[in-house]
mmCIF file of C-alpha atoms in Angstrom:
data_model
loop_
_atom_site.group_PDB
_atom_site.id
_atom_site.type_symbol
_atom_site.label_atom_id
_atom_site.label_comp_id
_atom_site.label_asym_id
_atom_site.label_seq_id
_atom_site.Cartn_x
_atom_site.Cartn_y
_atom_site.Cartn_z
ATOM 1 C CA MET A 15 146.101 31.492 155.499
ATOM 2 C CA ASN A 16 147.663 28.050 155.150
ATOM 3 C CA VAL A 17 150.731 26.933 157.073
ATOM 4 C CA PHE A 18 153.081 27.555 154.142
ATOM 5 C CA GLU A 19 151.882 31.133 153.784
ATOM 6 C CA ALA A 20 152.145 31.662 157.535
ATOM 7 C CA VAL A 21 155.772 30.528 157.633
ATOM 8 C CA ASP A 22 156.752 32.514 154.547
ATOM 9 C CA SER A 23 155.018 35.734 155.603
ATOM 10 C CA ARG A 24 156.217 35.810 159.200
ATOM 11 C CA ILE A 25 158.577 38.661 159.934
ATOM 12 C CA SER A 26 160.060 40.151 163.067
ATOM 13 C CA CYS A 27 157.654 43.065 162.987
ATOM 14 C CA ARG A 28 159.239 46.263 164.267
ATOM 15 C CA TRP A 29 156.283 48.614 164.026
ATOM 16 C CA PHE A 30 152.602 47.954 164.632
ATOM 17 C CA LEU A 31 149.428 49.777 163.724
ATOM 18 C CA ASP A 32 147.517 51.581 166.442
ATOM 19 C CA ARG A 33 144.818 48.924 166.322
ATOM 20 C CA PRO A 34 143.628 46.823 169.279
ATOM 21 C CA VAL A 35 143.586 43.037 169.267
ATOM 22 C CA ASP A 36 140.517 41.187 170.508
ATOM 23 C CA PRO A 37 141.399 39.724 173.946
ATOM 24 C CA ALA A 38 139.535 36.515 173.089
ATOM 25 C CA LEU A 39 141.758 36.092 170.045
ATOM 26 C CA VAL A 40 144.868 36.437 172.211
ATOM 27 C CA ARG A 41 143.541 33.818 174.633
ATOM 28 C CA ASN A 42 142.861 31.443 171.742
ATOM 29 C CA LEU A 43 146.320 32.026 170.322
ATOM 30 C CA ILE A 44 148.035 31.234 173.623
ATOM 31 C CA ALA A 45 145.953 28.081 174.039
ATOM 32 C CA ASP A 46 146.329 26.862 170.458
ATOM 33 C CA ALA A 47 150.126 27.259 170.524
ATOM 34 C CA ALA A 48 150.237 24.807 173.428
ATOM 35 C CA ARG A 49 149.840 22.033 170.853
ATOM 36 C CA ALA A 50 153.566 22.545 170.177
ATOM 37 C CA ALA A 51 155.623 19.414 170.747
ATOM 38 C CA SER A 52 157.505 18.973 174.014
ATOM 39 C CA GLY A 53 159.620 16.118 175.336
ATOM 40 C CA GLY A 54 157.582 13.945 177.684
ATOM 41 C CA ASN A 55 154.703 16.396 177.131
ATOM 42 C CA LEU A 56 156.192 18.587 179.875
ATOM 43 C CA GLN A 57 154.928 21.777 178.224
ATOM 44 C CA PRO A 58 157.569 23.872 180.012
ATOM 45 C CA TRP A 59 156.364 27.297 178.855
ATOM 46 C CA GLN A 60 154.998 29.899 181.235
ATOM 47 C CA VAL A 61 153.215 32.879 179.682
ATOM 48 C CA TYR A 62 152.308 36.291 181.095
ATOM 49 C CA ALA A 63 150.044 38.340 178.815
ATOM 50 C CA LEU A 64 149.714 42.126 179.111
ATOM 51 C CA THR A 65 147.598 44.707 177.337
ATOM 52 C CA GLY A 66 145.835 47.971 178.088
ATOM 53 C CA ALA A 67 146.674 49.828 181.303
ATOM 54 C CA ALA A 68 148.957 47.077 182.598
ATOM 55 C CA LEU A 69 151.114 47.259 179.481
ATOM 56 C CA VAL A 70 151.272 51.051 179.624
ATOM 57 C CA GLU A 71 152.369 50.944 183.252
ATOM 58 C CA LEU A 72 155.126 48.411 182.626
ATOM 59 C CA LYS A 73 156.460 50.352 179.642
ATOM 60 C CA GLY A 74 156.573 53.454 181.802
ATOM 61 C CA GLN A 75 158.624 51.693 184.470
ATOM 62 C CA VAL A 76 161.100 50.371 181.914
ATOM 63 C CA ALA A 77 161.387 53.711 180.111
ATOM 64 C CA GLN A 78 162.319 55.355 183.388
ATOM 65 C CA ALA A 79 164.893 52.646 184.135
ATOM 66 C CA ILE A 80 166.709 52.982 180.796
ATOM 67 C CA ALA A 81 166.288 56.725 180.259
ATOM 68 C CA GLY A 82 169.914 57.557 180.895
ATOM 69 C CA GLY A 83 171.742 54.595 179.418
ATOM 70 C CA ASP A 84 172.233 51.996 176.741
ATOM 71 C CA PRO A 85 170.431 48.738 177.580
ATOM 72 C CA GLN A 86 172.592 46.775 175.137
ATOM 73 C CA PRO A 87 175.974 47.489 173.558
ATOM 74 C CA TYR A 88 175.647 47.616 169.788
ATOM 75 C CA ARG A 89 178.586 45.323 169.204
ATOM 76 C CA SER A 90 176.349 42.400 170.175
ATOM 77 C CA ARG A 91 173.930 43.024 167.312
ATOM 78 C CA ARG A 92 174.227 40.998 164.135
ATOM 79 C CA GLU A 93 176.147 43.261 161.798
ATOM 80 C CA HIS A 94 174.403 42.429 158.543
ATOM 81 C CA HIS A 95 170.947 42.646 160.068
ATOM 82 C CA GLY A 96 171.847 45.955 161.670
ATOM 83 C CA VAL A 97 172.904 47.314 158.292
ATOM 84 C CA GLN A 98 169.558 46.266 156.823
ATOM 85 C CA LEU A 99 167.430 47.652 159.632
ATOM 86 C CA TYR A 100 169.166 50.989 160.076
ATOM 87 C CA GLY A 101 169.540 51.370 156.330
ATOM 88 C CA ALA A 102 165.788 50.934 155.902
ATOM 89 C CA LEU A 103 165.251 53.606 158.549
ATOM 90 C CA ALA A 104 167.822 55.952 156.960
ATOM 91 C CA ILE A 105 169.905 55.927 160.155
ATOM 92 C CA ASP A 106 173.630 56.306 159.574
ATOM 93 C CA ARG A 107 175.645 53.508 161.164
ATOM 94 C CA ASN A 108 177.822 56.121 162.865
ATOM 95 C CA ASP A 109 174.838 57.917 164.404
ATOM 96 C CA ALA A 110 175.034 56.241 167.800
ATOM 97 C CA ALA A 111 172.303 58.388 169.354
ATOM 98 C CA ALA A 112 169.779 57.588 166.632
ATOM 99 C CA ARG A 113 170.656 53.892 166.768
ATOM 100 C CA LEU A 114 170.218 53.880 170.524
ATOM 101 C CA ASN A 115 166.867 55.620 170.334
ATOM 102 C CA ARG A 116 165.710 53.106 167.768
ATOM 103 C CA TYR A 117 166.929 50.194 169.877
ATOM 104 C CA LYS A 118 164.955 51.499 172.833
ATOM 105 C CA ARG A 119 161.795 51.008 170.771
ATOM 106 C CA ASN A 120 162.226 47.353 171.759
ATOM 107 C CA TYR A 121 161.090 48.390 175.206
ATOM 108 C CA GLU A 122 157.991 50.043 173.796
ATOM 109 C CA PHE A 123 157.067 46.794 172.001
ATOM 110 C CA PHE A 124 157.201 48.731 168.729
ATOM 111 C CA ASN A 125 153.727 50.131 169.450
ATOM 112 C CA ALA A 126 152.157 46.650 169.718
ATOM 113 C CA PRO A 127 148.966 46.519 171.813
ATOM 114 C CA VAL A 128 149.750 43.105 173.332
ATOM 115 C CA ALA A 129 152.907 41.756 174.919
ATOM 116 C CA LEU A 130 153.590 38.234 176.115
ATOM 117 C CA PHE A 131 156.414 37.374 178.483
ATOM 118 C CA ILE A 132 157.676 33.818 178.065
ATOM 119 C CA ALA A 133 159.383 32.167 181.015
ATOM 120 C CA ILE A 134 160.648 28.725 181.990
ATOM 121 C CA ASP A 135 161.493 26.883 185.208
ATOM 122 C CA ARG A 136 165.178 27.379 186.016
ATOM 123 C CA ARG A 137 165.572 23.712 186.902
ATOM 124 C CA LEU A 138 164.821 22.500 183.385
ATOM 125 C CA GLY A 139 167.509 21.644 180.866
ATOM 126 C CA PRO A 140 168.427 22.105 177.193
ATOM 127 C CA GLY A 141 165.644 19.852 175.936
ATOM 128 C CA GLN A 142 162.986 21.955 177.598
ATOM 129 C CA TRP A 143 164.612 25.156 176.371
ATOM 130 C CA ALA A 144 164.295 23.749 172.854
ATOM 131 C CA ASP A 145 160.637 22.999 173.552
ATOM 132 C CA LEU A 146 160.187 26.587 174.691
ATOM 133 C CA GLY A 147 161.421 27.756 171.302
ATOM 134 C CA GLY A 148 158.939 25.412 169.670
ATOM 135 C CA TYR A 149 156.081 27.010 171.582
ATOM 136 C CA ILE A 150 157.206 30.514 170.634
ATOM 137 C CA HIS A 151 157.405 29.606 166.952
ATOM 138 C CA ALA A 152 154.021 27.871 167.022
ATOM 139 C CA LEU A 153 152.604 31.019 168.576
ATOM 140 C CA MET A 154 154.113 33.258 165.900
ATOM 141 C CA TYR A 155 152.898 31.101 163.009
ATOM 142 C CA LEU A 156 149.415 30.784 164.467
ATOM 143 C CA ALA A 157 149.349 34.550 164.894
ATOM 144 C CA ARG A 158 149.827 34.878 161.145
ATOM 145 C CA GLY A 159 146.812 32.613 160.717
ATOM 146 C CA TYR A 160 144.803 35.236 162.594
ATOM 147 C CA GLY A 161 146.258 37.992 160.406
ATOM 148 C CA LEU A 162 148.533 39.222 163.194
ATOM 149 C CA ASP A 163 152.239 40.001 163.275
ATOM 150 C CA THR A 164 154.752 39.320 166.017
ATOM 151 C CA CYS A 165 158.255 40.080 167.186
ATOM 152 C CA ALA A 166 160.134 37.793 169.554
ATOM 153 C CA GLN A 167 162.386 39.994 171.701
ATOM 154 C CA GLU A 168 165.120 38.383 173.783
ATOM 155 C CA SER A 169 166.215 41.898 174.763
ATOM 156 C CA TRP A 170 163.466 41.859 177.381
ATOM 157 C CA ALA A 171 165.350 39.234 179.397
ATOM 158 C CA ARG A 172 167.566 42.122 180.527
ATOM 159 C CA MET A 173 164.531 43.657 182.217
ATOM 160 C CA HIS A 174 163.769 40.648 184.400
ATOM 161 C CA ARG A 175 164.248 42.657 187.596
ATOM 162 C CA ILE A 176 161.352 44.878 186.529
ATOM 163 C CA VAL A 177 159.163 42.364 184.717
ATOM 164 C CA GLY A 178 159.397 39.618 187.349
ATOM 165 C CA PRO A 179 157.905 41.591 190.242
ATOM 166 C CA PHE A 180 155.402 43.299 187.947
ATOM 167 C CA VAL A 181 153.794 40.005 186.889
ATOM 168 C CA ASN A 182 154.468 38.237 190.210
ATOM 169 C CA MET A 183 156.760 35.734 188.541
ATOM 170 C CA PRO A 184 157.924 33.151 191.096
ATOM 171 C CA PRO A 185 161.684 33.021 191.733
ATOM 172 C CA GLU A 186 162.036 29.539 190.257
ATOM 173 C CA GLN A 187 161.083 30.892 186.845
ATOM 174 C CA MET A 188 163.434 32.606 184.394
ATOM 175 C CA LEU A 189 162.302 35.205 181.873
ATOM 176 C CA PHE A 190 163.412 34.188 178.394
ATOM 177 C CA CYS A 191 161.857 36.748 176.067
ATOM 178 C CA ALA A 192 158.876 38.872 175.207
ATOM 179 C CA VAL A 193 156.671 38.551 172.138
ATOM 180 C CA SER A 194 154.991 41.648 170.721
ATOM 181 C CA ILE A 195 151.648 40.937 169.066
ATOM 182 C CA GLY A 196 149.459 43.159 166.932
ATOM 183 C CA TYR A 197 148.588 44.177 163.416
ATOM 184 C CA GLY A 198 151.852 45.028 161.721
ATOM 185 C CA ASP A 199 152.343 48.206 159.765
ATOM 186 C CA ARG A 200 153.790 46.544 156.694
ATOM 187 C CA ALA A 201 154.277 49.949 155.044
ATOM 188 C CA HIS A 202 156.632 51.161 157.794
ATOM 189 C CA PRO A 203 160.325 51.321 156.781
ATOM 190 C CA ALA A 204 161.290 49.051 159.686
ATOM 191 C CA ASN A 205 159.229 46.293 158.060
ATOM 192 C CA SER A 206 160.362 46.946 154.492
ATOM 193 C CA PHE A 207 163.073 44.275 154.221
ATOM 194 C CA ARG A 208 163.389 40.527 154.589
ATOM 195 C CA SER A 209 166.308 39.095 156.529
ATOM 196 C CA PRO A 210 168.334 36.708 154.363
ATOM 197 C CA ARG A 211 168.483 32.975 155.028
ATOM 198 C CA ALA A 212 171.331 30.588 154.330
ATOM 199 C CA GLU A 213 170.889 28.225 151.402
ATOM 200 C CA PRO A 214 170.190 24.576 152.351
ATOM 201 C CA GLN A 215 173.606 23.430 151.127
ATOM 202 C CA GLU A 216 175.172 25.575 153.831
ATOM 203 C CA PHE A 217 173.489 23.721 156.706
ATOM 204 C CA CYS A 218 172.178 20.400 155.389
ATOM 205 C CA ARG A 219 173.786 17.237 153.989
ATOM 206 C CA PHE A 220 171.563 14.980 151.883
ATOM 207 C CA PHE A 221 171.977 11.193 151.682
ATOM 208 C CA GLY A 222 170.078 8.900 149.322
ATOM 209 C CA PHE A 223 168.183 11.722 147.606
ATOM 210 C CA ASP A 224 169.779 11.188 144.183
#
């Protein structure tokens, strides 16, 4: 898969096949993504990779923690995207219980067999946070090159009090997000739509191109 195909075919995959990922492939992916650009070559990303029994145990701890509540108010979700996602899943927008249950699938990594937690040193500034995003995107595009799918999940930052101790994250680091990795079930309704993108004229001004 070339880079253009990788960018175009990347989706936020919200359901994965029950198919393991070769651990060596995951190691290569994490290493290869480190070629992402960073100011001063600081490479500010910190990665914690989980699979197998460790991933099952963490999911169990989080499921117990959120069993009786809503980990995120729905008003913070992007309205149009929510309409697309819940429409694809035939969930009525007024069915709060069904929407909540679906949202909690975030904390099951949508059945993905591998989860990465991405963290950064708290002392670093906006430039390094931008670099962190560059690493995450490099990782997601490279994953497509291996035939994998991904989902970057900022919702996991809310679980830092569970994730931090579980992976022995030092206090000077801040959890930014998780990334689910696996072979996406492209036939699943949750993966049946493409989020729209703004047209270039809405965010770019061209000079000297005439």
